[in-house]
Coordinates of C-alpha atoms in Angstrom, one line a residue:
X493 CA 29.4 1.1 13.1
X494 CA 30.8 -0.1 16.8
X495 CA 31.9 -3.2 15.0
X496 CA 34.0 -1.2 12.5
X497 CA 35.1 1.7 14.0
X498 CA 36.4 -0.3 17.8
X499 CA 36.7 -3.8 17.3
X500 CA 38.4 -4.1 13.8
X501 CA 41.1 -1.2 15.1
X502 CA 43.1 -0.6 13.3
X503 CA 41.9 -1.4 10.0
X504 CA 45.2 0.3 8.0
X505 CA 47.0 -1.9 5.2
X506 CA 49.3 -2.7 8.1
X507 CA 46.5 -5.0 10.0
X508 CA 45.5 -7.4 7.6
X509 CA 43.6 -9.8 10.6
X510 CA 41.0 -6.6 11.3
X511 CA 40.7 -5.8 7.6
X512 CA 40.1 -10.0 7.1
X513 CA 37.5 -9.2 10.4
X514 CA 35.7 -6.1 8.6
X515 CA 35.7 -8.0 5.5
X516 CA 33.9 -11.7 7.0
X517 CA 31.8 -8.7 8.7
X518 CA 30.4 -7.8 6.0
X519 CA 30.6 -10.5 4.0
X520 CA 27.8 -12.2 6.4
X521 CA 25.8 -8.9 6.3
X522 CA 25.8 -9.5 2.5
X523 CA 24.9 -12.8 2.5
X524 CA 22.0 -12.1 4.0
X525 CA 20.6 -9.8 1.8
X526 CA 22.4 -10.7 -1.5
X527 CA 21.4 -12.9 -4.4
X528 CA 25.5 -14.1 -4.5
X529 CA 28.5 -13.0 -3.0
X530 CA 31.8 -13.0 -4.1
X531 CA 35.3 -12.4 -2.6
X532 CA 37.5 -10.6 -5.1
X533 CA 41.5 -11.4 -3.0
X534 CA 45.0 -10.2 -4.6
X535 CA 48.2 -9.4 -3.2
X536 CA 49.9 -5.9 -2.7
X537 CA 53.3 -6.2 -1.6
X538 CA 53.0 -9.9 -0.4
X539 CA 49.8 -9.3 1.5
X540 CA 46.7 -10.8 0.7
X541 CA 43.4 -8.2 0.1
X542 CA 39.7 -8.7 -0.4
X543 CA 36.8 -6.6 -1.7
X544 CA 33.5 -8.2 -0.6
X545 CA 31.0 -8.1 -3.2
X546 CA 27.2 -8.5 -3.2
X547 CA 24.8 -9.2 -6.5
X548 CA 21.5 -8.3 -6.2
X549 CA 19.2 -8.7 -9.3
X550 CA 18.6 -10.1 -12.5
X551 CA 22.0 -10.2 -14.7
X552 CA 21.4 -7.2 -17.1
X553 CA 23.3 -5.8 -20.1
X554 CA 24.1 -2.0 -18.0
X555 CA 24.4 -2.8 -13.8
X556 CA 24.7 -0.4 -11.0
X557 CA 27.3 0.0 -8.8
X558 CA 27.8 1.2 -5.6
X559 CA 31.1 0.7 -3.5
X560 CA 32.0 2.0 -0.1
X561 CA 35.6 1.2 1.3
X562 CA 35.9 -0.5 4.7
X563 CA 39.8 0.2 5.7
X564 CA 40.3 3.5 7.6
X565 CA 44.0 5.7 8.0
X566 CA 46.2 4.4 10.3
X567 CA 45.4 3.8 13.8
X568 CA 42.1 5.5 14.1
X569 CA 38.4 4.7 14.3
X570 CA 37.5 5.9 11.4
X571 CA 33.8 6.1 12.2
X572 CA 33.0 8.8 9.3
X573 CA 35.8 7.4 7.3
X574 CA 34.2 5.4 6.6
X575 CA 32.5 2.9 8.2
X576 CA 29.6 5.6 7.7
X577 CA 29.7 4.5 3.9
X578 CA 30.2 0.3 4.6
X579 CA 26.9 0.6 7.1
X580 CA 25.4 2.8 4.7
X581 CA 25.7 -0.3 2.2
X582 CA 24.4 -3.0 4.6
X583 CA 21.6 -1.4 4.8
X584 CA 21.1 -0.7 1.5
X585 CA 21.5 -4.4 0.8
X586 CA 18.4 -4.7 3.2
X587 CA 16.3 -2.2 0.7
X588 CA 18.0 -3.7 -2.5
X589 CA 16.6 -7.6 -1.1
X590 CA 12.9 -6.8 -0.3
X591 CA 12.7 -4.3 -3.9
X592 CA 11.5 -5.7 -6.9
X593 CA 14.7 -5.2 -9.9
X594 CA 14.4 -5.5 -13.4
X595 CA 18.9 -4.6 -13.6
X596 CA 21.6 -5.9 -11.3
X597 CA 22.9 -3.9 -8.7
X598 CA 26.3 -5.0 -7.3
X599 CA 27.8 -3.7 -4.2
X600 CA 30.6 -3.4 -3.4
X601 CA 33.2 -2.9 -0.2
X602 CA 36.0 -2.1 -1.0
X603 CA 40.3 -2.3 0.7
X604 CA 42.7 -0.1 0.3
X605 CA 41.3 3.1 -0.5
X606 CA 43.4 5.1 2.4
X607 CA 47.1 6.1 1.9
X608 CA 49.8 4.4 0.9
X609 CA 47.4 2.8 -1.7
X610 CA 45.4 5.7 -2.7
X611 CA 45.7 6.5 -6.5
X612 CA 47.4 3.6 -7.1
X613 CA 46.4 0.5 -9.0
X614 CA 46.6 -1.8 -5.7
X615 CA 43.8 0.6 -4.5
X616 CA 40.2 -1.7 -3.9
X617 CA 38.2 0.4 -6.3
X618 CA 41.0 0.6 -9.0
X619 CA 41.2 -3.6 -8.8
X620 CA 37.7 -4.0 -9.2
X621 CA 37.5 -1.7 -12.3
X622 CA 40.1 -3.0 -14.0
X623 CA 37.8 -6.7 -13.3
X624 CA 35.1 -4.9 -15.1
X625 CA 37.1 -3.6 -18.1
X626 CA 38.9 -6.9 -18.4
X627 CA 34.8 -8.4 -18.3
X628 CA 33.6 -6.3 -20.9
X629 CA 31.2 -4.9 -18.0
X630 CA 29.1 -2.3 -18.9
X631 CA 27.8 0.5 -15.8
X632 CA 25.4 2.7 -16.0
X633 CA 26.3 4.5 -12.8
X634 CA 29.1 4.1 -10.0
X635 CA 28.1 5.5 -6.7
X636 CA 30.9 6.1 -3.9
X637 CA 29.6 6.7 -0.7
X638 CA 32.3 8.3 1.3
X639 CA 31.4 10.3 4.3
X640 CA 27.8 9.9 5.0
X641 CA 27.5 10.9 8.5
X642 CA 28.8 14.0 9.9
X643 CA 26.3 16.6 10.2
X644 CA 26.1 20.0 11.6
X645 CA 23.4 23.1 12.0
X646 CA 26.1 25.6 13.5
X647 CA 26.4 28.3 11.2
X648 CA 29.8 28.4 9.3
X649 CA 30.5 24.6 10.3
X650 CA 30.6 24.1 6.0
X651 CA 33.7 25.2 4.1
X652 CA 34.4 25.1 1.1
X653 CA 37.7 24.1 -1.3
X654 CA 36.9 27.7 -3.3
X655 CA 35.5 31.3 -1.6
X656 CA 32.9 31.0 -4.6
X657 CA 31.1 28.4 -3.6
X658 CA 29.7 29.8 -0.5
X659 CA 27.6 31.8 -2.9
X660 CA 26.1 28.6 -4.2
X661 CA 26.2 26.3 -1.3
X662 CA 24.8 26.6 2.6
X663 CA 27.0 27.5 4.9
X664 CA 25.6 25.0 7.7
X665 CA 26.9 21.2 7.5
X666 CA 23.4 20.1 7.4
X667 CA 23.3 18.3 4.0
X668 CA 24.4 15.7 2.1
X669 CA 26.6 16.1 -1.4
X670 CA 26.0 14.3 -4.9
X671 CA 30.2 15.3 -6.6
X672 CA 30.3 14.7 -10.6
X673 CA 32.9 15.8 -13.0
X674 CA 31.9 18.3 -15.6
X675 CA 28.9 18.1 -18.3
X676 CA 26.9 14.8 -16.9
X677 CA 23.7 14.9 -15.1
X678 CA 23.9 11.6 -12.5
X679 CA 25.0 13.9 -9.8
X680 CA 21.7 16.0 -10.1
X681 CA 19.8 13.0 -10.9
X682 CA 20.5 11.2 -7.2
X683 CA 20.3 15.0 -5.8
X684 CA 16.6 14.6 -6.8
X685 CA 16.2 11.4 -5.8
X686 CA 17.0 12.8 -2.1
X687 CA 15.3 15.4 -2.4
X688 CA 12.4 13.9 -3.7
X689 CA 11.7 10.9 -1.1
X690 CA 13.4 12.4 2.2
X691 CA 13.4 15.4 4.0
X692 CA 17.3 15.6 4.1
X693 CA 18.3 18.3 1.6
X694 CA 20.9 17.5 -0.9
X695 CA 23.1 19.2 -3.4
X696 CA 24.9 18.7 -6.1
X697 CA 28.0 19.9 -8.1
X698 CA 30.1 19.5 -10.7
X699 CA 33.3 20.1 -10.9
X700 CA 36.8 19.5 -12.3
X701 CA 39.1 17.3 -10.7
X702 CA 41.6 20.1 -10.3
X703 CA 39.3 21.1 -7.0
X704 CA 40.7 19.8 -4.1
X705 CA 38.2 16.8 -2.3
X706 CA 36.6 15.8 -6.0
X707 CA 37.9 12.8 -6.8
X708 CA 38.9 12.1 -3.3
X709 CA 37.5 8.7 -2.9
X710 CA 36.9 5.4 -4.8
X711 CA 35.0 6.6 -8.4
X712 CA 38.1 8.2 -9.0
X713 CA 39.3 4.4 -10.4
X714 CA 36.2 4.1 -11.9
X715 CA 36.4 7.8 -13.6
X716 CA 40.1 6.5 -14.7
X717 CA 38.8 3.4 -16.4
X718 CA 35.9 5.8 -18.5
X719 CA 33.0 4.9 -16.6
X720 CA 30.2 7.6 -15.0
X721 CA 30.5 7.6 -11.4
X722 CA 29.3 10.2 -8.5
X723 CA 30.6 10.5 -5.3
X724 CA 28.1 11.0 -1.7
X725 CA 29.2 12.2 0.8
X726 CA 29.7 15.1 3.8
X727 CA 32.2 16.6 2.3
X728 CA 34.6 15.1 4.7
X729 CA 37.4 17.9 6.0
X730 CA 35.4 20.6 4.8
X731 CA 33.3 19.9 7.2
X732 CA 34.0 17.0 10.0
X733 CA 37.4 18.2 11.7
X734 CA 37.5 14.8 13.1
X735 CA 38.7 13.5 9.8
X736 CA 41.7 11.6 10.1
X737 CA 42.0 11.7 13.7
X738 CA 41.5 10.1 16.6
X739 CA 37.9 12.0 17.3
X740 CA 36.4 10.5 14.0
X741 CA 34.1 7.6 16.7
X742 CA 30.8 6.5 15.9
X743 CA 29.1 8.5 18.6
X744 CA 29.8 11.9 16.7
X745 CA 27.6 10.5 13.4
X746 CA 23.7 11.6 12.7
X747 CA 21.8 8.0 12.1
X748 CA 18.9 9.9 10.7
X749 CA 20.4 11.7 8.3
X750 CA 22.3 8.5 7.3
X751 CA 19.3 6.3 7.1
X752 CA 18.0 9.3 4.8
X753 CA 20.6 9.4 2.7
X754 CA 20.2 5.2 1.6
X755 CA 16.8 5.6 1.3
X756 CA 17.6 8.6 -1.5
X757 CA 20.1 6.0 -2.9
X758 CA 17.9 3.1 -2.7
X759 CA 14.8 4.8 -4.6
X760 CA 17.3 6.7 -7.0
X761 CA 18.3 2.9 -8.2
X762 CA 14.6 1.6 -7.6
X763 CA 13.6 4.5 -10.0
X764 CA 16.0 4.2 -13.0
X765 CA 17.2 0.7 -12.9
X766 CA 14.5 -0.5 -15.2
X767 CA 15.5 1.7 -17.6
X768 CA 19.0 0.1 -18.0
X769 CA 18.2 -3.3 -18.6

């Protein structure tokens, strides 16, 4: 997280050495953990990218996915956002290594996901899921983990994006959220999962894209290329004012909670990825 959020700063599209230092960051955390790992590189307006990706597994006709991206908005730390979700993957690289897996589970860590890039097809997540259409790749599930960090017990510290949903939802920051578009069931699936083997309570909703914060992270390319994907995550600005500011540093995050919520993740694959092979 200290790595991330203070020596690779800035990590923006601007600063390609930190990104390149984030990336070989994590690309040795992967390597350790990982049965192969692969450097995906292309070029957005004459500047060379990289998602780092990590195979763990057996090859298998469905595969998991779970991405997190690893550059942050301009100049700032971007401890939440979203080194939070990168660390969050290096350790569940750690789970992935020491589990038994009848299905492969690829990680991924993805560029670009931060304005100017975002919703474009130079965004990380949009490359890498155009790979796996051009692949014939088939997923099972795409998890984003965006946000996983930021937690709070004050009461009212949670809003919300419509005055409905304080009806449904707590209205302390205290838990973690499982996002789905409408009619599918992952979303309450890994909400289980959490609920199940931690003690960190999760929720889960789905919702339409037209709500502001839904497809406000990386399965939004992976939604645009037809495959199922959830988003994890705080709830970012709904939540952790520190969002896209200076503040967002590593010393405001909740370890435990974090450590809880890839240890929901990592049994939520652990359980279900024999039944995709």
């Amino acid at each position: 997280m200290q790595f991330l959020s203070e020596t690779c700063l800035p990590r923006d599209h601007e600063n390609t050495l930190n990104l390149n230092k984030a990336a070989n960051y994590i690309e040795n955390a992967f390597s350790q953990s990982a049965d192969q790992v692969e450097l995906q590189t292309y070029v957005a307006n004459n500047y060379e990218y990289k998602n780092v990706i990590g195979f763990y597994g057996p090859e298998s006709d469905e595969v998991f996915i779970v991405g997190a991206h690893y550059d942050a908005f301009m100049d700032f730390p971007g401890a939440d956002d979203n080194a939070s979700g990168v660390a969050g993957l290096i350790e569940l690289g750690k789970l992935l290594s020491k589990a038994s897996l009848e299905s492969q589970i690829i990680l991924v860590a993805y560029t670009l996901e931060e304005p100017p890039y975002f919703r474009t097809e130079n965004m990380g997540s949009a490359v890498h899921a155009q790979s796996l259409i051009s692949n014939k790749v088939k997923v099972k599930l795409m998890i984003s983990l965006e946000m996983i960090g930021y937690f709070s017990e004050v009461e009212g510290s949670q809003e919300f994006p419509n005055p409905i949903m304080r009806l449904l939802y707590p209205d302390r920051g205290n838990y973690i959220a499982v996002v789905d578009q409408m009619f599918t069931n992952n979303a309450h699936s890994i909400k289980q999962a959490i609920n199940t083997y931690t003690d960190l309570p999760a929720y889960s909703i789905n919702a339409p894209k037209s709500i502001p914060g839904v497809d406000f992270s990386d399965h939004m390319s992976y939604w645009s290329n037809s495959y199922p994907a959830v988003m994890i995550t705080d709830t970012a600005f709904y939540r952790n004012k520190n969002y896209h500011t200076p503040e967002d540093t590593y010393d405001k995050l909740n370890y435990e909670k974090m450590s809880q919520v890839v240890y929901g993740v990592f049994k939520y694959l652990q359980d279900n990825t024999d039944k995709s092979s």
